[in-house]
Short mmCIF file of C-alpha atoms and ligand atoms in Angstrom, two decimals:
data_model
loop_
_atom_site.label_atom_id
_atom_site.label_comp_id
_atom_site.label_asym_id
_atom_site.label_seq_id
_atom_site.Cartn_x
_atom_site.Cartn_y
_atom_site.Cartn_z
CA MET A 115 0.00 0.00 0.00
CA SER A 116 1.43 3.41 -0.87
CA ASN A 117 0.61 6.96 0.08
CA ALA A 118 -0.59 7.68 -3.44
CA ASP A 119 -1.16 11.24 -4.53
CA SER A 120 -4.91 11.04 -4.93
CA GLU A 121 -5.61 14.82 -4.89
CA GLN A 122 -8.83 15.73 -6.67
CA ARG A 123 -9.15 12.29 -8.24
CA VAL A 124 -12.70 11.17 -9.05
CA TYR A 125 -13.69 7.57 -8.31
CA ASP A 126 -16.87 5.65 -8.86
CA VAL A 127 -16.56 4.47 -5.28
CA VAL A 128 -14.45 5.53 -2.32
CA VAL A 129 -14.26 2.76 0.26
CA ILE A 130 -13.42 4.07 3.72
CA GLY A 131 -11.81 1.32 5.77
CA GLY A 132 -9.81 -1.54 4.33
CA GLY A 133 -10.62 -4.40 6.68
CA THR A 134 -12.49 -7.44 5.42
CA ALA A 135 -15.78 -5.61 4.79
CA GLY A 136 -14.28 -2.74 2.81
CA LEU A 137 -11.92 -4.96 0.82
CA SER A 138 -14.75 -7.35 -0.03
CA ALA A 139 -16.80 -4.47 -1.45
CA ALA A 140 -13.72 -3.24 -3.33
CA LEU A 141 -13.08 -6.71 -4.76
CA ILE A 142 -16.50 -7.02 -6.33
CA LEU A 143 -16.49 -3.41 -7.55
CA GLY A 144 -13.04 -3.85 -9.06
CA ARG A 145 -14.24 -6.96 -10.85
CA ALA A 146 -17.15 -4.88 -12.20
CA ARG A 147 -14.49 -2.55 -13.66
CA ARG A 148 -15.40 0.33 -11.39
CA SER A 149 -12.78 2.89 -10.41
CA VAL A 150 -12.31 2.36 -6.68
CA LEU A 151 -10.14 3.90 -3.98
CA VAL A 152 -9.77 2.14 -0.63
CA VAL A 153 -8.57 4.44 2.16
CA ASP A 154 -7.48 2.44 5.18
CA ALA A 155 -6.03 3.58 8.49
CA GLY A 156 -4.63 0.07 8.99
CA GLU A 157 -6.03 -0.81 12.42
CA PRO A 158 -8.36 -3.78 11.95
CA ARG A 159 -10.24 -4.83 15.05
CA ASN A 160 -8.80 -8.35 15.31
CA ALA A 161 -5.18 -7.20 14.96
CA PRO A 162 -4.30 -8.28 18.54
CA ALA A 163 -5.27 -11.91 17.78
CA ALA A 164 -2.65 -14.30 16.40
CA HIS A 165 -5.21 -16.35 14.49
CA MET A 166 -8.54 -15.83 12.75
CA GLN A 167 -11.01 -18.66 13.23
CA GLY A 168 -14.27 -19.64 11.58
CA TYR A 169 -13.65 -18.40 8.04
CA PRO A 170 -14.15 -21.37 5.70
CA SER A 171 -10.90 -22.33 3.95
CA ARG A 172 -8.88 -19.83 6.07
CA ASP A 173 -9.61 -21.12 9.57
CA GLY A 174 -6.59 -20.34 11.76
CA MET A 175 -4.88 -17.94 9.36
CA PRO A 176 -3.19 -14.89 10.96
CA PRO A 177 -5.51 -11.88 10.41
CA ALA A 178 -2.76 -9.70 8.90
CA GLU A 179 -1.87 -12.43 6.40
CA PHE A 180 -5.52 -12.79 5.41
CA LEU A 181 -5.89 -9.07 4.72
CA ALA A 182 -2.61 -8.98 2.80
CA VAL A 183 -3.93 -11.70 0.47
CA VAL A 184 -7.20 -9.84 -0.08
CA ARG A 185 -5.37 -6.55 -0.74
CA GLU A 186 -3.32 -8.28 -3.41
CA GLU A 187 -6.46 -9.74 -5.01
CA VAL A 188 -8.17 -6.34 -4.97
CA ALA A 189 -5.14 -4.53 -6.42
CA GLY A 190 -5.14 -7.10 -9.23
CA TYR A 191 -8.40 -5.56 -10.50
CA GLY A 192 -7.00 -2.04 -10.57
CA VAL A 193 -8.39 -0.89 -7.23
CA GLU A 194 -6.19 1.76 -5.62
CA LEU A 195 -5.27 1.32 -1.96
CA VAL A 196 -3.95 4.10 0.21
CA ARG A 197 -2.86 4.08 3.86
CA ASP A 198 -4.54 7.16 5.30
CA ARG A 199 -7.51 8.20 7.41
CA VAL A 200 -10.66 9.88 6.11
CA THR A 201 -11.48 12.83 8.33
CA LYS A 202 -14.59 14.09 6.57
CA ALA A 203 -17.06 13.18 3.84
CA VAL A 204 -19.41 15.88 2.58
CA PRO A 205 -22.17 15.81 -0.06
CA ASP A 206 -21.23 17.95 -3.06
CA GLY A 207 -24.86 18.88 -3.76
CA SER A 208 -25.23 16.61 -6.80
CA GLY A 209 -25.63 13.31 -4.92
CA GLU A 210 -21.87 12.65 -4.87
CA PHE A 211 -19.25 13.21 -2.19
CA ASP A 212 -16.05 15.06 -1.43
CA VAL A 213 -13.81 13.05 0.84
CA VAL A 214 -11.03 14.59 2.93
CA LEU A 215 -7.97 12.50 3.83
CA ALA A 216 -5.80 13.29 6.85
CA GLU A 217 -2.57 13.24 4.86
CA GLY A 218 -3.50 12.94 1.25
CA GLY A 219 -5.70 15.94 0.38
CA GLY A 220 -9.13 15.31 -1.07
CA VAL A 221 -10.82 12.88 -3.46
CA HIS A 222 -14.27 12.69 -4.99
CA GLY A 223 -16.52 9.63 -4.83
CA ARG A 224 -19.76 9.09 -6.71
CA ARG A 225 -20.66 6.55 -4.03
CA LEU A 226 -19.23 5.81 -0.58
CA VAL A 227 -18.74 2.62 1.37
CA VAL A 228 -18.11 3.20 5.07
CA ALA A 229 -16.36 0.11 6.46
CA THR A 230 -14.67 1.68 9.45
CA GLY A 231 -15.34 -1.09 11.99
CA LEU A 232 -15.99 -0.55 15.68
CA THR A 233 -14.05 0.26 18.83
CA ASP A 234 -13.88 -2.17 21.75
CA GLU A 235 -13.89 -0.42 25.10
CA LEU A 236 -12.41 -2.89 27.56
CA PRO A 237 -13.30 -3.14 31.25
CA ASP A 238 -11.03 -1.03 33.40
CA VAL A 239 -9.31 -3.94 35.15
CA PRO A 240 -5.49 -3.87 35.29
CA GLY A 241 -4.10 -6.53 32.96
CA VAL A 242 -7.10 -6.75 30.65
CA ALA A 243 -5.90 -4.31 27.96
CA GLU A 244 -2.36 -5.73 28.00
CA ARG A 245 -3.57 -9.28 27.30
CA TRP A 246 -6.50 -8.48 24.99
CA GLY A 247 -6.75 -10.92 22.09
CA ARG A 248 -4.31 -13.34 23.73
CA ASP A 249 -5.63 -14.89 26.95
CA VAL A 250 -8.21 -12.15 27.51
CA ILE A 251 -10.90 -12.84 24.96
CA HIS A 252 -14.56 -12.12 24.30
CA CYS A 253 -15.98 -14.46 21.69
CA PRO A 254 -16.61 -18.19 22.12
CA TYR A 255 -16.84 -18.67 18.37
CA CYS A 256 -13.56 -16.81 17.66
CA HIS A 257 -11.37 -18.35 20.36
CA GLY A 258 -13.44 -20.78 22.41
CA TYR A 259 -12.28 -24.01 20.84
CA GLU A 260 -8.64 -22.98 21.31
CA VAL A 261 -9.13 -22.65 25.08
CA ARG A 262 -11.28 -25.75 25.52
CA ASP A 263 -10.95 -27.50 28.89
CA GLU A 264 -8.90 -24.64 30.34
CA PRO A 265 -9.86 -22.83 33.57
CA VAL A 266 -11.93 -19.92 32.26
CA GLY A 267 -12.90 -16.80 34.21
CA VAL A 268 -15.74 -14.63 32.95
CA LEU A 269 -15.95 -11.01 34.14
CA TYR A 270 -19.66 -10.25 34.38
CA ALA A 271 -20.99 -7.28 32.45
CA PRO A 272 -24.68 -6.35 32.40
CA ALA A 273 -24.69 -5.94 28.60
CA ALA A 274 -23.56 -9.52 27.98
CA GLY A 275 -25.34 -10.92 31.02
CA ILE A 276 -24.49 -14.53 31.74
CA HIS A 277 -24.38 -15.56 28.07
CA GLN A 278 -20.60 -15.72 27.87
CA ALA A 279 -20.40 -17.92 30.98
CA LEU A 280 -23.02 -20.30 29.58
CA LEU A 281 -21.40 -20.45 26.15
CA PHE A 282 -17.92 -21.11 27.51
CA SER A 283 -19.34 -23.82 29.81
CA GLN A 284 -19.98 -25.78 26.64
CA LEU A 285 -16.23 -25.70 25.92
CA SER A 286 -14.76 -26.13 29.38
CA HIS A 287 -16.00 -27.81 32.55
CA ASP A 288 -14.11 -25.25 34.66
CA VAL A 289 -15.82 -21.89 34.23
CA THR A 290 -16.06 -19.25 36.96
CA LEU A 291 -18.22 -16.16 36.68
CA PHE A 292 -16.86 -13.12 38.56
CA LEU A 293 -19.72 -10.83 39.53
CA GLY A 294 -17.35 -8.07 40.66
CA ALA A 295 -18.96 -4.88 41.91
CA HIS A 296 -22.33 -5.95 40.47
CA GLY A 297 -22.99 -8.38 43.33
CA GLU A 298 -25.39 -11.29 43.60
CA ASP A 299 -28.46 -9.12 43.03
CA ALA A 300 -27.37 -8.62 39.41
CA LEU A 301 -28.68 -12.09 38.57
CA THR A 302 -32.27 -13.26 38.39
CA ASP A 303 -33.46 -16.57 39.85
CA ALA A 304 -33.73 -17.95 36.32
CA GLU A 305 -30.09 -17.00 35.65
CA TRP A 306 -28.88 -18.62 38.87
CA ARG A 307 -30.70 -21.79 37.78
CA LEU A 308 -29.06 -21.79 34.34
CA LEU A 309 -25.61 -21.20 35.82
CA ALA A 310 -26.12 -24.08 38.25
CA ALA A 311 -27.27 -26.38 35.46
CA ALA A 312 -24.19 -25.40 33.43
CA GLU A 313 -22.00 -26.03 36.51
CA VAL A 314 -20.58 -22.51 36.37
CA ALA A 315 -19.02 -21.40 39.67
CA VAL A 316 -19.93 -17.89 40.77
CA VAL A 317 -17.53 -15.69 42.75
CA THR A 318 -18.58 -12.43 44.37
CA GLY A 319 -16.24 -9.61 45.39
CA GLU A 320 -14.56 -6.86 43.45
CA VAL A 321 -11.93 -7.91 40.92
CA ALA A 322 -8.59 -6.15 41.55
CA ASP A 323 -6.46 -7.29 38.61
CA LEU A 324 -5.27 -10.18 36.49
CA VAL A 325 -2.28 -12.16 37.66
CA VAL A 326 0.37 -12.81 35.03
CA THR A 327 3.37 -15.11 35.36
CA ASP A 328 6.04 -15.44 32.66
CA ASP A 329 3.81 -13.61 30.19
CA ARG A 330 0.90 -16.00 30.79
CA LEU A 331 -2.35 -15.34 32.59
CA THR A 332 -2.46 -17.42 35.77
CA GLY A 333 -5.30 -16.00 37.81
CA VAL A 334 -7.88 -13.39 38.71
CA ARG A 335 -7.12 -11.47 41.91
CA LEU A 336 -9.95 -10.13 44.03
CA ALA A 337 -9.78 -6.95 46.10
CA ASP A 338 -9.68 -9.06 49.31
CA GLY A 339 -6.44 -10.71 48.10
CA ARG A 340 -7.86 -14.05 46.99
CA VAL A 341 -6.47 -15.34 43.70
CA ILE A 342 -8.64 -17.71 41.65
CA PRO A 343 -6.36 -19.62 39.25
CA ARG A 344 -7.50 -19.03 35.64
CA THR A 345 -5.59 -19.26 32.36
CA VAL A 346 -8.24 -17.48 30.29
CA THR A 347 -10.40 -14.45 31.08
CA VAL A 348 -13.50 -13.55 29.11
CA VAL A 349 -14.65 -9.94 29.02
CA ALA A 350 -17.52 -8.09 27.35
CA PRO A 351 -16.16 -4.92 25.75
CA ARG A 352 -18.48 -2.00 25.12
CA MET A 353 -18.68 -1.89 21.33
CA THR A 354 -19.08 1.48 19.65
CA PRO A 355 -19.29 1.86 15.87
CA ASN A 356 -16.67 4.10 14.25
CA ASP A 357 -19.48 6.08 12.69
CA SER A 358 -18.46 9.73 12.99
CA LEU A 359 -18.37 10.07 9.17
CA LEU A 360 -21.89 8.67 8.94
CA THR A 361 -23.29 10.86 11.68
CA GLY A 362 -21.57 13.81 9.99
CA LEU A 363 -23.53 12.93 6.86
CA GLY A 364 -26.75 12.77 8.88
CA ALA A 365 -27.26 8.99 8.61
CA ASP A 366 -30.02 7.48 10.74
CA THR A 367 -29.19 5.11 13.58
CA ARG A 368 -31.02 2.23 15.21
CA ASP A 369 -30.97 0.85 18.74
CA THR A 370 -29.55 -2.65 19.22
CA PRO A 371 -28.95 -4.65 22.42
CA ALA A 372 -25.29 -3.60 22.06
CA GLY A 373 -26.07 0.09 21.67
CA ARG A 374 -26.71 2.49 18.82
CA PHE A 375 -25.55 1.49 15.33
CA PRO A 376 -26.16 2.95 11.86
CA ALA A 377 -29.46 1.95 10.28
CA VAL A 378 -28.89 0.09 7.00
CA ASP A 379 -30.98 -1.92 4.55
CA PRO A 380 -30.04 -5.53 3.63
CA THR A 381 -27.49 -4.24 1.08
CA GLY A 382 -25.89 -1.88 3.61
CA LEU A 383 -27.50 1.27 2.18
CA THR A 384 -27.81 3.93 4.87
CA SER A 385 -30.52 6.57 5.04
CA VAL A 386 -28.18 8.85 3.04
CA PRO A 387 -28.58 8.10 -0.69
CA GLY A 388 -25.26 7.01 -2.16
CA VAL A 389 -23.71 5.96 1.16
CA TRP A 390 -23.40 2.31 2.15
CA ALA A 391 -22.07 0.98 5.48
CA VAL A 392 -20.81 -2.57 6.01
CA GLY A 393 -19.09 -4.83 8.54
CA ASN A 394 -18.64 -4.04 12.20
CA ALA A 395 -19.48 -0.39 11.53
CA THR A 396 -23.08 -1.60 11.23
CA GLY A 397 -23.29 -4.16 14.01
CA PRO A 398 -21.31 -6.02 16.65
CA ALA A 399 -22.10 -9.52 15.34
CA GLU A 400 -20.38 -9.03 11.99
CA GLN A 401 -17.64 -11.65 12.20
CA VAL A 402 -15.08 -11.80 9.40
CA VAL A 403 -17.20 -14.02 7.18
CA ASN A 404 -20.24 -11.77 7.68
CA ALA A 405 -18.13 -8.68 7.01
CA ALA A 406 -16.99 -10.24 3.73
CA SER A 407 -20.57 -11.08 2.84
CA GLY A 408 -21.80 -7.57 3.68
CA GLY A 409 -19.10 -6.02 1.53
CA TYR A 410 -20.03 -8.27 -1.39
CA ARG A 411 -23.74 -7.36 -1.11
CA ALA A 412 -22.99 -3.65 -0.95
CA GLY A 413 -20.61 -3.92 -3.89
CA THR A 414 -23.22 -5.48 -6.14
CA ALA A 415 -25.90 -2.98 -5.06
CA ILE A 416 -23.59 -0.03 -5.72
CA ASN A 417 -22.59 -1.35 -9.13
CA MET A 418 -26.25 -1.67 -10.12
CA ASP A 419 -27.04 1.78 -8.75
CA LEU A 420 -24.21 3.34 -10.79
CA LEU A 421 -25.16 1.39 -13.91
CA LEU A 422 -28.81 2.48 -13.78
CA THR A 423 -27.85 6.09 -13.01
CA ASP A 424 -25.54 6.22 -16.03
CA LEU A 425 -28.05 4.53 -18.33
CA GLU A 426 -30.86 6.87 -17.20
CA ASP A 427 -28.60 9.85 -17.94
CA ARG A 428 -27.68 8.44 -21.33
CA ALA A 429 -31.33 7.72 -22.16
CA ALA A 430 -32.32 11.24 -21.11
CA ALA A 431 -29.53 12.76 -23.21
CA ALA A 432 -30.62 10.72 -26.23
CA THR A 433 -34.16 12.08 -26.05
CA THR A 434 -33.17 15.76 -25.79
C1 FAD B 615 -9.47 -9.86 19.56
C2 FAD B 615 -10.45 -10.18 18.46
C3 FAD B 615 -10.38 -11.38 17.80
C4 FAD B 615 -11.28 -11.69 16.79
N1 FAD B 615 -11.22 -12.92 16.20
C5 FAD B 615 -12.09 -13.22 15.23
C6 FAD B 615 -12.06 -14.52 14.62
O1 FAD B 615 -11.24 -15.37 14.97
N2 FAD B 615 -12.97 -14.79 13.64
C7 FAD B 615 -13.90 -13.87 13.25
O2 FAD B 615 -14.69 -14.16 12.34
N3 FAD B 615 -13.95 -12.64 13.82
C8 FAD B 615 -13.07 -12.30 14.78
N4 FAD B 615 -13.12 -11.05 15.36
C9 FAD B 615 -14.06 -10.06 14.81
C10 FAD B 615 -13.37 -9.35 13.60
O3 FAD B 615 -12.35 -8.54 14.09
C11 FAD B 615 -14.39 -8.54 12.82
O4 FAD B 615 -15.41 -9.41 12.37
C12 FAD B 615 -13.78 -7.88 11.59
O5 FAD B 615 -12.62 -7.17 11.92
C13 FAD B 615 -14.81 -6.93 10.95
O6 FAD B 615 -14.26 -6.41 9.76
P1 FAD B 615 -14.52 -4.89 9.35
O7 FAD B 615 -13.92 -4.77 8.00
O8 FAD B 615 -15.93 -4.53 9.54
O9 FAD B 615 -13.70 -4.00 10.41
P2 FAD B 615 -12.15 -3.94 10.71
O10 FAD B 615 -11.49 -5.23 10.44
O11 FAD B 615 -12.02 -3.40 12.09
O12 FAD B 615 -11.60 -2.89 9.66
C14 FAD B 615 -11.93 -1.53 9.73
C15 FAD B 615 -10.78 -0.77 9.09
O13 FAD B 615 -11.20 0.59 8.89
C16 FAD B 615 -10.14 1.44 9.25
N5 FAD B 615 -10.69 2.76 9.55
C17 FAD B 615 -11.44 3.15 10.61
N6 FAD B 615 -11.76 4.44 10.50
C18 FAD B 615 -11.20 4.88 9.35
C19 FAD B 615 -11.18 6.14 8.69
N7 FAD B 615 -11.82 7.21 9.18
N8 FAD B 615 -10.49 6.25 7.53
C20 FAD B 615 -9.85 5.17 7.00
N9 FAD B 615 -9.84 3.96 7.59
C21 FAD B 615 -10.52 3.82 8.75
C22 FAD B 615 -9.49 0.73 10.44
O14 FAD B 615 -8.18 1.22 10.68
C23 FAD B 615 -9.53 -0.71 9.97
O15 FAD B 615 -8.39 -1.05 9.22
C24 FAD B 615 -12.26 -10.74 16.41
C25 FAD B 615 -12.34 -9.52 17.08
C26 FAD B 615 -11.45 -9.23 18.10
C27 FAD B 615 -11.56 -7.94 18.84
#
């Protein structure tokens, strides 16, 4: 990827964010012979993880390697890729968009794909941020199998409820739920029953920090000094879409159990004509395979939209 001089260039589509979702849209648009620029700040969400799981044919591949392969495929169809950050996207008044790059001036896009991902806000427990994506994890489908049968600690968070503890109990017989400052009253009778049936141990008392020995997680320390030996800790980050460009454009949002996310139709079209949003920018459950699928759907919808727009213009010109 180069810092190409893209000043004042006009593209059919500017893709903002070059993770899986953005690159997937770019791949299909490049194959449709569209002129496409992908602007990517280069901080994909799963970068801390050594391996990417659950993507058919690429299960276990390092995330950076996966994206490098896709970038090469995309570039093979003439798509331009630039390492930069989009700071602003503004309608030009004709249904198209001026896009401002932090380092590379401005470009013009007839259509936009916003694939900027989301930000994980981790619980403020010493040790969690340092070990995120290694032995501090969040997703049973991403990393659960790899930690099967290990002693797992789950830090309770109201947003995730007891779901993580129940899901990890399917993978390990040694799961402990730490209620922390929330206390026993955080759980309903029905939840206590489910936890008992799943044989999940429940520990009350504030969590002080994670204990690390020789660069490996070994336990969860409580404020009263007790250490519960654990080799894996599960947390529920607060997930916030990186949607400042969309809100700047006036895109509608919708409420989800994980918070407010941009409102999109099944192709990723937002409430702003000409602007699509895909991947984790549109929802927390967009795993890599879903992000790829969302990008593909948006790419085909955008190509059709551009085709019909151009043909309508040509037909109108022919009749005048
Ligand atoms: C620790 C961890 C491990 C995971 N493991 C797995 C797994 O094993 N399997 C799985 O399916 N899923 C996994 N996930 C989920 C996975 O990370 C997401 O599904 C995937 O990253 C979503 O792709 P995306 O393209 O929407 O967003 P991202 O991959 O986050 O890409 C967004 C890109 O946009 C860029 N960007 C943001 N703002 C701008 C801007 N203004 N201008 C330009 N560029 C911008 C970012 O720098 C980034 O490169 C994991 C998540 C985490 C946190």
